[in-house]
């Protein structure tokens, strides 16, 4: 359709209020009339009429389309994209595009599982929040919030490695199948410090099948606290009942989890937990920190004593002596000679005695067993452990597990020649240097490493198996106070070679020894999930 030509009415020459669009309209020149009637000033004269103009446009589009199509035949890299995504034929229940769906789960950790509510969009988890309906809910921290990023991390392990080089799933299945049939294998299992009732039950079944099997526990940040308390016993702090807290290099608001930390911050507020309460400064707690390096906990302490690492044991012994601990326990710890330190410790001891039964002394995971024993002795002397006390002792289901020291000794003696590493730690990097773990690790006949990162241990192991994220697997755990909680998947494993801890254990327990990652044959559920 051609451009419509407008015939504007003649303007009244005597009317001076008329607004002209241009000087050409005011002069009403021939050139202005020509430009007004033409839509495209350049090249429009070649088109005889509107029909000619339309034909030219269509011809141009045809020629351009044909040129593009013909150009594709001559380019080997250009091809029609292949799509394997099939749209919903029947939409899943509760899934509305763009609307979040919420599920309850928990994050397994060494200090106890953290109950969470997972926000998902179209089956993809995006955010973790606190589960206010869980009996042990105490919020989330930075580690929980950041853990969802591990699911989509580009550096996440996704392929099977054999001696540091890429291998196929078929090769690994054959090795696992052969190992599952060798019931006399000298095999060892290294677990993390989290507690899983199902894993404990499966481990008991494996111990029945493999007569020489041994089990160990290791995480880099758990320290030697368990040695002071006994096998299968741990302590949990109730900061709501603690008026005085002493930290012996224990960053309990950061890395050293000692229990739910929210009550500690609530006691730091003079107005109380709820802002409608009357201010009462007497309900505030007081924090003493003894440390060598600056920490989050030391930064908010009311009284902080900075000492060398070697002096923390001496300080702990001086505090124990002040509260009346048996002198035989602290005979070899030395004496504090600095007058300022003695003055600081004297005031601390007086405050602890004034709040006996309402105080707690915590030793950090980096401290040796001697400091752990002294902290426990101080708490016992002050009556801080028991019912309605700040410190409670809980018995866990993880008993009979060896340490990293016993593992190295067993490897050197030949008691263990096949090792399955299920811990999130990286022992070739973070194990104590005096143990010479790398040398012992090289003596193994075979080693299997399950992890989400291709770290030093993954490359040194005979086989590295990519681990599934906790948001991709079924599992169970116990919270910091021992409450049983469920870990349920939000999404199928993103990578086909990723397997969970329970799946690997069940593969060794089964007769076939085949690894499954959430799905069985023809999309059926994996035996690990039934």
Coordinates of C-alpha atoms in Angstrom, one line a residue:
X1 CA 0.0 0.0 0.0
X2 CA 1.4 3.3 -1.0
X3 CA 1.8 6.3 1.2
X4 CA -1.3 8.4 1.5
X5 CA -0.8 12.0 0.4
X6 CA -2.3 14.6 2.7
X7 CA -3.7 17.8 1.2
X8 CA -3.3 20.3 4.0
X9 CA -5.7 23.3 3.9
X10 CA -4.3 26.6 2.9
X11 CA -3.2 28.7 5.8
X12 CA -4.6 32.1 6.4
X13 CA -1.9 34.6 5.6
X14 CA -3.2 37.1 8.1
X15 CA -3.2 34.6 11.0
X16 CA 0.1 35.0 12.8
X17 CA -0.7 32.2 15.4
X18 CA -0.1 29.3 13.0
X19 CA 2.8 27.0 14.0
X20 CA 4.8 26.0 11.0
X21 CA 6.6 22.7 10.9
X22 CA 9.6 24.0 9.0
X23 CA 10.7 27.1 7.0
X24 CA 9.9 25.0 3.8
X25 CA 6.3 24.7 4.9
X26 CA 6.1 28.4 5.5
X27 CA 7.5 29.2 2.1
X28 CA 5.5 26.3 0.5
X29 CA 8.3 25.7 -1.9
X30 CA 8.3 23.0 -4.7
X31 CA 11.1 21.1 -3.0
X32 CA 9.2 20.9 0.3
X33 CA 6.2 19.5 -1.5
X34 CA 8.4 16.9 -3.2
X35 CA 9.9 15.8 0.1
X36 CA 6.6 15.6 1.8
X37 CA 5.2 13.2 -0.7
X38 CA 8.1 10.8 -0.6
X39 CA 8.5 8.3 2.3
X40 CA 12.1 7.3 1.4
X41 CA 14.0 10.3 0.0
X42 CA 16.9 8.2 -1.2
X43 CA 16.1 5.5 -3.8
X44 CA 12.3 6.0 -3.7
X45 CA 12.3 7.6 -7.2
X46 CA 13.3 4.3 -8.7
X47 CA 9.9 2.8 -7.6
X48 CA 7.3 3.6 -10.1
X49 CA 4.3 3.1 -7.7
X50 CA 3.3 1.3 -4.5
X51 CA 3.0 -2.1 -6.1
X52 CA 6.6 -1.8 -7.4
X53 CA 7.8 -0.9 -3.9
X54 CA 6.1 -4.0 -2.3
X55 CA 7.5 -6.3 -5.0
X56 CA 11.0 -5.0 -4.3
X57 CA 10.7 -5.6 -0.5
X58 CA 9.5 -9.1 -1.0
X59 CA 12.2 -9.8 -3.5
X60 CA 14.8 -8.5 -1.1
X61 CA 13.6 -10.8 1.7
X62 CA 13.5 -13.8 -0.6
X63 CA 17.0 -13.2 -1.8
X64 CA 18.4 -12.7 1.7
X65 CA 16.6 -15.9 3.0
X66 CA 18.0 -17.9 0.1
X67 CA 21.5 -16.5 0.6
X68 CA 21.5 -17.4 4.3
X69 CA 20.2 -21.0 3.6
X70 CA 22.8 -21.6 0.9
X71 CA 25.5 -20.3 3.1
X72 CA 24.7 -22.9 5.7
X73 CA 25.4 -25.8 3.3
X74 CA 29.0 -24.6 2.9
X75 CA 29.7 -24.3 6.7
X76 CA 30.5 -27.6 8.4
X77 CA 30.1 -26.1 11.9
X78 CA 26.6 -24.9 11.3
X79 CA 23.8 -27.4 11.9
X80 CA 20.4 -27.6 13.4
X81 CA 20.7 -27.7 17.2
X82 CA 19.6 -30.9 18.8
X83 CA 17.3 -30.6 21.7
X84 CA 16.6 -33.4 24.2
X85 CA 14.3 -31.4 26.5
X86 CA 10.8 -32.7 26.5
X87 CA 8.0 -30.4 27.8
X88 CA 5.6 -31.6 30.4
X89 CA 2.8 -33.7 29.1
X90 CA 1.4 -33.8 32.6
X91 CA 2.6 -31.1 34.9
X92 CA 3.9 -32.3 38.3
X93 CA 1.7 -31.5 41.3
X94 CA 2.3 -28.1 42.9
X95 CA 4.7 -27.0 40.2
X96 CA 3.8 -23.6 38.8
X97 CA 6.3 -21.8 36.6
X98 CA 7.8 -18.8 38.4
X99 CA 6.3 -19.8 41.8
X100 CA 8.6 -21.2 44.5
X101 CA 8.0 -24.6 46.2
X102 CA 9.4 -25.3 49.6
X103 CA 10.7 -28.6 51.1
X104 CA 12.1 -29.6 54.4
X105 CA 15.6 -31.2 54.6
X106 CA 18.8 -30.9 56.5
X107 CA 22.5 -30.4 55.9
X108 CA 24.7 -33.0 57.5
X109 CA 27.7 -31.5 59.4
X110 CA 30.3 -32.5 62.0
X111 CA 28.6 -30.6 64.8
X112 CA 25.1 -32.0 64.0
X113 CA 22.8 -31.6 61.0
X114 CA 21.2 -28.2 60.5
X115 CA 17.5 -28.4 59.6
X116 CA 16.6 -26.2 56.6
X117 CA 13.8 -25.3 54.3
X118 CA 14.8 -25.4 50.7
X119 CA 13.4 -23.0 48.1
X120 CA 13.0 -24.5 44.7
X121 CA 11.9 -23.2 41.3
X122 CA 10.7 -25.8 38.8
X123 CA 12.6 -28.5 40.6
X124 CA 15.8 -26.4 41.1
X125 CA 17.0 -25.6 44.6
X126 CA 18.1 -21.9 44.9
X127 CA 18.0 -20.9 48.6
X128 CA 18.3 -22.4 52.1
X129 CA 16.5 -21.0 55.1
X130 CA 15.8 -22.0 58.7
X131 CA 13.2 -24.6 59.5
X132 CA 11.2 -23.0 62.3
X133 CA 9.1 -26.2 62.8
X134 CA 12.1 -28.4 63.6
X135 CA 12.6 -28.9 67.4
X136 CA 16.3 -28.1 67.1
X137 CA 15.9 -25.1 64.9
X138 CA 18.4 -22.4 65.7
X139 CA 18.7 -20.7 62.3
X140 CA 21.4 -21.0 59.6
X141 CA 24.9 -19.7 59.2
X142 CA 27.1 -18.6 56.3
X143 CA 28.2 -22.2 55.6
X144 CA 24.7 -23.4 55.3
X145 CA 23.7 -20.5 53.0
X146 CA 26.7 -21.0 50.8
X147 CA 26.3 -24.8 50.5
X148 CA 23.7 -24.5 47.8
X149 CA 26.4 -22.9 45.6
X150 CA 28.4 -26.2 45.7
X151 CA 25.6 -27.9 43.8
X152 CA 26.1 -25.7 40.8
X153 CA 29.8 -25.0 41.2
X154 CA 31.8 -25.2 38.0
X155 CA 34.8 -26.7 39.9
X156 CA 32.7 -29.6 41.2
X157 CA 34.0 -33.1 40.3
X158 CA 31.9 -34.8 37.6
X159 CA 34.1 -37.5 36.1
X160 CA 35.6 -40.8 37.5
X161 CA 39.4 -40.8 37.8
X162 CA 41.7 -43.7 37.8
X163 CA 45.2 -42.8 39.1
X164 CA 44.4 -39.2 38.2
X165 CA 43.2 -39.9 34.7
X166 CA 39.7 -40.0 33.3
X167 CA 38.1 -43.5 33.4
X168 CA 34.8 -45.0 32.5
X169 CA 31.9 -46.0 34.7
X170 CA 32.1 -49.6 33.4
X171 CA 35.7 -50.0 34.6
X172 CA 34.8 -48.8 38.1
X173 CA 31.7 -51.1 38.3
X174 CA 33.9 -54.1 37.4
X175 CA 36.4 -53.2 40.2
X176 CA 33.6 -52.6 42.8
X177 CA 32.0 -55.9 41.8
X178 CA 35.2 -57.8 42.3
X179 CA 35.8 -56.1 45.6
X180 CA 32.3 -56.9 46.8
X181 CA 32.9 -60.6 46.3
X182 CA 36.2 -60.6 48.1
X183 CA 34.9 -61.1 51.7
X184 CA 38.4 -61.6 53.0
X185 CA 39.6 -58.2 51.8
X186 CA 41.6 -56.1 54.3
X187 CA 39.4 -53.0 53.7
X188 CA 39.1 -49.9 55.8
X189 CA 36.4 -47.1 55.7
X190 CA 37.0 -43.5 56.8
X191 CA 33.8 -41.6 57.7
X192 CA 33.2 -38.0 58.4
X193 CA 32.3 -36.6 61.9
X194 CA 28.6 -36.4 61.1
X195 CA 26.2 -39.0 62.5
X196 CA 23.9 -41.0 60.2
X197 CA 21.9 -43.9 61.7
X198 CA 21.4 -45.5 58.3
X199 CA 25.2 -45.4 57.6
X200 CA 25.8 -46.9 61.0
X201 CA 23.4 -49.8 60.2
X202 CA 24.9 -50.4 56.8
X203 CA 28.5 -50.3 58.3
X204 CA 27.4 -53.0 60.7
X205 CA 26.2 -55.1 57.8
X206 CA 29.5 -54.5 56.0
X207 CA 31.4 -55.6 59.1
X208 CA 29.5 -58.9 59.0
X209 CA 30.3 -59.4 55.3
X210 CA 34.0 -58.4 55.4
X211 CA 35.6 -60.1 58.3
X212 CA 38.7 -57.9 58.3
X213 CA 36.9 -54.6 57.8
X214 CA 37.9 -51.7 60.0
X215 CA 36.2 -48.3 60.4
X216 CA 37.7 -44.9 61.2
X217 CA 36.5 -41.3 61.6
X218 CA 38.4 -38.2 60.5
X219 CA 37.7 -34.5 59.8
X220 CA 40.2 -31.8 59.9
X221 CA 38.3 -29.5 62.3
X222 CA 37.0 -32.0 64.8
X223 CA 40.3 -32.1 66.8
X224 CA 40.8 -34.3 69.9
X225 CA 37.7 -33.3 71.8
X226 CA 36.2 -36.8 71.4
X227 CA 39.3 -38.3 73.1
X228 CA 38.6 -36.4 76.3
X229 CA 34.9 -37.4 76.5
X230 CA 35.1 -41.0 75.6
X231 CA 34.0 -43.2 72.7
X232 CA 30.6 -42.1 71.3
X233 CA 30.1 -39.2 73.7
X234 CA 29.9 -35.5 72.8
X235 CA 29.0 -32.3 74.6
X236 CA 26.4 -29.7 73.5
X237 CA 26.3 -26.2 75.0
X238 CA 23.1 -24.5 75.9
X239 CA 24.2 -20.9 75.7
X240 CA 20.8 -19.8 77.1
X241 CA 21.8 -21.1 80.5
X242 CA 25.4 -19.9 80.4
X243 CA 26.1 -16.6 82.3
X244 CA 29.8 -16.8 81.8
X245 CA 31.6 -18.3 78.8
X246 CA 35.4 -19.0 78.6
X247 CA 36.8 -19.7 75.2
X248 CA 40.2 -21.4 75.1
X249 CA 40.9 -20.8 71.4
X250 CA 37.4 -21.9 70.6
X251 CA 35.8 -19.9 67.8
X252 CA 32.3 -21.3 68.6
X253 CA 30.6 -18.4 66.6
X254 CA 32.6 -19.4 63.6
X255 CA 34.3 -22.7 62.7
X256 CA 34.2 -24.5 66.1
X257 CA 30.5 -25.6 66.4
X258 CA 29.6 -26.3 70.0
X259 CA 25.8 -26.2 69.6
X260 CA 23.1 -23.8 68.6
X261 CA 24.7 -20.3 68.8
X262 CA 21.6 -18.1 68.5
X263 CA 20.9 -18.2 72.3
X264 CA 24.4 -16.8 72.9
X265 CA 23.6 -13.7 70.8
X266 CA 20.2 -13.4 72.5
X267 CA 21.9 -13.2 75.8
X268 CA 24.1 -10.4 74.4
X269 CA 21.1 -8.1 74.1
X270 CA 20.1 -6.1 77.2
X271 CA 16.6 -5.8 75.8
X272 CA 16.3 -9.6 75.6
X273 CA 15.3 -11.8 72.7
X274 CA 12.1 -9.8 72.0
X275 CA 12.2 -6.1 71.8
X276 CA 9.0 -5.7 73.8
X277 CA 10.7 -7.0 76.9
X278 CA 11.9 -4.7 79.6
X279 CA 15.7 -4.1 79.5
X280 CA 17.6 -6.1 82.0
X281 CA 21.4 -5.9 81.8
X282 CA 21.7 -8.6 84.5
X283 CA 20.6 -11.2 82.0
X284 CA 23.5 -10.5 79.7
X285 CA 26.3 -13.1 79.5
X286 CA 30.0 -12.3 79.7
X287 CA 32.6 -13.8 77.3
X288 CA 36.3 -14.4 78.1
X289 CA 38.5 -15.4 75.2
X290 CA 42.1 -16.7 75.3
X291 CA 43.6 -17.1 71.8
X292 CA 46.6 -16.6 69.7
X293 CA 45.0 -15.5 66.4
X294 CA 42.2 -13.0 66.0
X295 CA 38.8 -14.8 65.6
X296 CA 35.1 -13.8 65.3
X297 CA 34.5 -15.0 68.8
X298 CA 37.5 -13.1 70.2
X299 CA 36.4 -10.0 68.4
X300 CA 33.1 -9.8 70.4
X301 CA 34.6 -11.0 73.7
X302 CA 34.2 -8.7 76.7
X303 CA 37.7 -9.7 77.9
X304 CA 40.3 -11.1 75.5
X305 CA 43.8 -12.3 76.4
X306 CA 46.2 -12.7 73.5
X307 CA 48.9 -15.3 74.2
X308 CA 51.2 -17.5 72.1
X309 CA 49.8 -20.9 71.1
X310 CA 52.2 -22.6 73.4
X311 CA 50.8 -20.7 76.4
X312 CA 47.2 -21.7 76.1
X313 CA 47.8 -25.0 77.9
X314 CA 49.5 -23.1 80.7
X315 CA 46.6 -20.6 81.0
X316 CA 44.1 -23.5 81.1
X317 CA 46.1 -25.2 83.8
X318 CA 46.2 -22.0 85.9
X319 CA 42.4 -21.6 85.6
X320 CA 42.0 -25.3 86.6
X321 CA 44.2 -24.7 89.6
X322 CA 42.2 -21.7 90.6
X323 CA 38.8 -23.5 90.6
X324 CA 40.2 -26.5 92.6
X325 CA 41.0 -29.1 90.0
X326 CA 43.3 -32.0 91.3
X327 CA 46.9 -30.8 91.2
X328 CA 48.0 -34.2 89.6
X329 CA 46.0 -33.3 86.4
X330 CA 48.0 -30.0 85.9
X331 CA 51.4 -31.0 87.2
X332 CA 53.1 -30.9 83.8
X333 CA 51.4 -27.9 82.4
X334 CA 53.8 -25.3 83.8
X335 CA 53.2 -22.0 85.7
X336 CA 52.1 -18.6 84.5
X337 CA 54.8 -16.0 85.3
X338 CA 53.5 -12.9 83.6
X339 CA 51.9 -10.6 86.3
X340 CA 49.3 -9.1 83.9
X341 CA 48.2 -12.6 82.8
X342 CA 48.0 -13.7 86.5
X343 CA 45.9 -10.7 87.3
X344 CA 43.6 -11.4 84.4
X345 CA 43.3 -15.1 85.3
X346 CA 42.6 -14.2 89.0
X347 CA 39.6 -12.0 88.0
X348 CA 38.4 -14.7 85.7
X349 CA 38.5 -17.5 88.3
X350 CA 36.6 -15.3 90.8
X351 CA 33.9 -14.7 88.2
X352 CA 33.6 -18.4 87.4
X353 CA 33.3 -19.3 91.1
X354 CA 30.6 -16.7 91.5
X355 CA 28.7 -18.3 88.7
X356 CA 29.4 -22.0 89.3
X357 CA 26.8 -24.2 87.6
X358 CA 26.0 -21.3 85.2
X359 CA 29.2 -21.1 83.3
X360 CA 31.0 -23.1 80.6
X361 CA 34.6 -23.5 79.5
X362 CA 35.2 -24.4 75.9
X363 CA 38.3 -25.7 74.2
X364 CA 38.9 -25.2 70.5
X365 CA 39.2 -28.1 68.0
X366 CA 42.8 -27.1 67.3
X367 CA 43.9 -27.6 70.9
X368 CA 45.6 -30.9 72.0
X369 CA 44.0 -33.5 74.2
X370 CA 45.6 -32.0 77.3
X371 CA 43.6 -28.7 76.9
X372 CA 40.5 -30.7 76.1
X373 CA 40.9 -32.7 79.4
X374 CA 41.6 -29.5 81.4
X375 CA 38.4 -27.8 80.0
X376 CA 36.4 -30.9 80.9
X377 CA 37.9 -31.0 84.4
X378 CA 37.1 -27.3 85.0
X379 CA 33.5 -27.8 83.9
X380 CA 33.2 -30.8 86.3
X381 CA 34.7 -28.8 89.2
X382 CA 32.3 -26.0 88.6
X383 CA 29.3 -28.3 88.2
X384 CA 28.5 -27.1 84.7
X385 CA 27.5 -30.5 83.3
X386 CA 24.2 -32.1 83.9
X387 CA 20.4 -31.6 83.6
X388 CA 19.4 -27.9 83.4
X389 CA 23.1 -27.0 83.2
X390 CA 24.9 -25.1 80.4
X391 CA 26.7 -28.3 79.2
X392 CA 25.1 -31.6 78.4
X393 CA 26.8 -34.9 77.5
X394 CA 25.1 -36.9 74.8
X395 CA 25.8 -40.4 73.7
X396 CA 25.9 -40.9 69.9
X397 CA 25.6 -43.9 67.7
X398 CA 29.1 -43.6 66.2
X399 CA 31.1 -45.9 68.4
X400 CA 34.1 -48.1 67.8
X401 CA 35.6 -45.8 65.1
X402 CA 39.4 -45.5 65.0
X403 CA 41.3 -42.2 64.6
X404 CA 43.6 -41.0 61.8
X405 CA 46.5 -42.1 64.0
X406 CA 45.2 -45.7 64.2
X407 CA 44.5 -45.7 60.5
X408 CA 48.1 -44.9 59.7
X409 CA 49.4 -47.5 62.1
X410 CA 47.1 -50.2 60.6
X411 CA 48.3 -49.3 57.1
X412 CA 51.9 -49.5 58.1
X413 CA 51.3 -52.9 59.8
X414 CA 49.5 -54.3 56.7
X415 CA 46.2 -54.7 58.6
X416 CA 44.6 -52.5 55.9
X417 CA 45.5 -52.7 52.2
X418 CA 42.3 -51.2 50.6
X419 CA 40.9 -47.9 51.8
X420 CA 37.6 -46.3 51.1
X421 CA 37.6 -42.5 52.0
X422 CA 34.1 -41.1 52.6
X423 CA 35.2 -38.2 54.7
X424 CA 34.8 -34.6 53.3
X425 CA 38.3 -33.9 54.5
X426 CA 41.5 -33.9 52.3
X427 CA 43.8 -36.1 54.5
X428 CA 46.8 -35.9 52.1
X429 CA 46.7 -32.1 52.7
X430 CA 45.3 -31.5 56.1
X431 CA 46.4 -34.6 58.1
X432 CA 49.0 -33.8 60.8
X433 CA 52.4 -33.8 59.2
X434 CA 54.1 -35.9 61.9
X435 CA 51.8 -38.8 60.9
X436 CA 53.3 -39.0 57.4
X437 CA 49.9 -40.0 56.0
X438 CA 51.1 -39.6 52.4
X439 CA 53.8 -42.2 52.8
X440 CA 51.4 -44.6 54.4
X441 CA 48.8 -43.9 51.7
X442 CA 51.2 -44.9 49.0
X443 CA 51.5 -48.4 50.6
X444 CA 47.9 -49.3 49.9
X445 CA 47.1 -51.8 47.2
X446 CA 43.9 -49.9 46.2
X447 CA 42.1 -46.8 47.4
X448 CA 38.7 -45.2 46.7
X449 CA 38.0 -41.5 47.2
X450 CA 34.5 -40.2 47.2
X451 CA 34.4 -36.4 47.1
X452 CA 33.0 -33.3 45.4
X453 CA 36.4 -31.9 44.6
X454 CA 39.4 -33.3 42.7
X455 CA 41.8 -32.4 45.5
X456 CA 45.2 -33.8 46.4
X457 CA 43.7 -37.0 47.8
X458 CA 41.5 -37.5 44.7
X459 CA 44.6 -37.4 42.4
X460 CA 46.6 -39.7 44.7
X461 CA 43.9 -42.3 45.1
X462 CA 43.6 -45.3 42.8
X463 CA 40.0 -44.4 42.1
X464 CA 38.2 -41.1 42.5
X465 CA 34.4 -41.1 42.5
X466 CA 32.4 -37.9 42.2
X467 CA 30.2 -37.4 45.2
X468 CA 26.6 -36.3 45.0
X469 CA 25.5 -33.2 46.8
X470 CA 23.3 -33.6 49.8
X471 CA 20.6 -31.8 47.9
X472 CA 20.7 -34.7 45.4
X473 CA 20.5 -37.7 47.7
X474 CA 18.4 -39.4 50.3
X475 CA 20.0 -39.8 53.7
X476 CA 19.4 -39.3 57.4
X477 CA 21.3 -37.6 60.2
X478 CA 21.0 -36.3 63.8
X479 CA 21.0 -32.7 64.8
X480 CA 23.4 -31.2 67.4
X481 CA 21.1 -32.3 70.2
X482 CA 20.5 -35.8 68.8
X483 CA 17.2 -35.3 67.1
X484 CA 16.7 -37.7 64.2
X485 CA 16.2 -35.8 60.9
X486 CA 15.8 -36.6 57.2
X487 CA 17.9 -35.5 54.2
X488 CA 15.8 -35.6 51.1
X489 CA 16.9 -34.8 47.5
X490 CA 15.6 -31.7 45.7
X491 CA 16.9 -32.7 42.3
X492 CA 18.3 -35.7 40.6
X493 CA 22.2 -35.8 40.4
X494 CA 23.3 -33.2 37.8
X495 CA 26.1 -35.5 36.6
X496 CA 25.6 -39.1 35.8
X497 CA 28.8 -40.4 37.5
X498 CA 28.0 -38.8 40.9
X499 CA 27.0 -41.2 43.7
X500 CA 26.2 -40.8 47.3
X501 CA 27.9 -42.3 50.3
X502 CA 25.1 -44.8 51.0
X503 CA 25.1 -45.9 47.4
X504 CA 28.8 -46.7 47.4
X505 CA 28.4 -48.7 50.7
X506 CA 25.4 -50.6 49.4
X507 CA 27.2 -51.4 46.2
X508 CA 29.9 -53.1 48.3
X509 CA 27.3 -54.8 50.4
X510 CA 25.4 -56.2 47.4
X511 CA 26.3 -59.2 45.3
X512 CA 26.4 -57.3 42.0
X513 CA 28.5 -54.4 43.2
X514 CA 26.9 -51.9 40.8
X515 CA 26.9 -48.2 41.5
X516 CA 23.6 -46.4 41.0
X517 CA 23.0 -42.7 41.2
X518 CA 19.4 -42.3 42.2
X519 CA 17.8 -44.2 39.3
X520 CA 17.8 -47.9 38.6
X521 CA 17.0 -49.7 35.3
X522 CA 14.3 -48.1 33.2
X523 CA 14.0 -45.2 35.6
X524 CA 13.1 -47.3 38.6
X525 CA 14.2 -46.2 42.1
X526 CA 17.8 -47.1 43.2
X527 CA 18.0 -49.8 45.9
X528 CA 19.6 -47.0 48.1
X529 CA 16.3 -45.2 48.2
X530 CA 14.0 -48.1 48.8

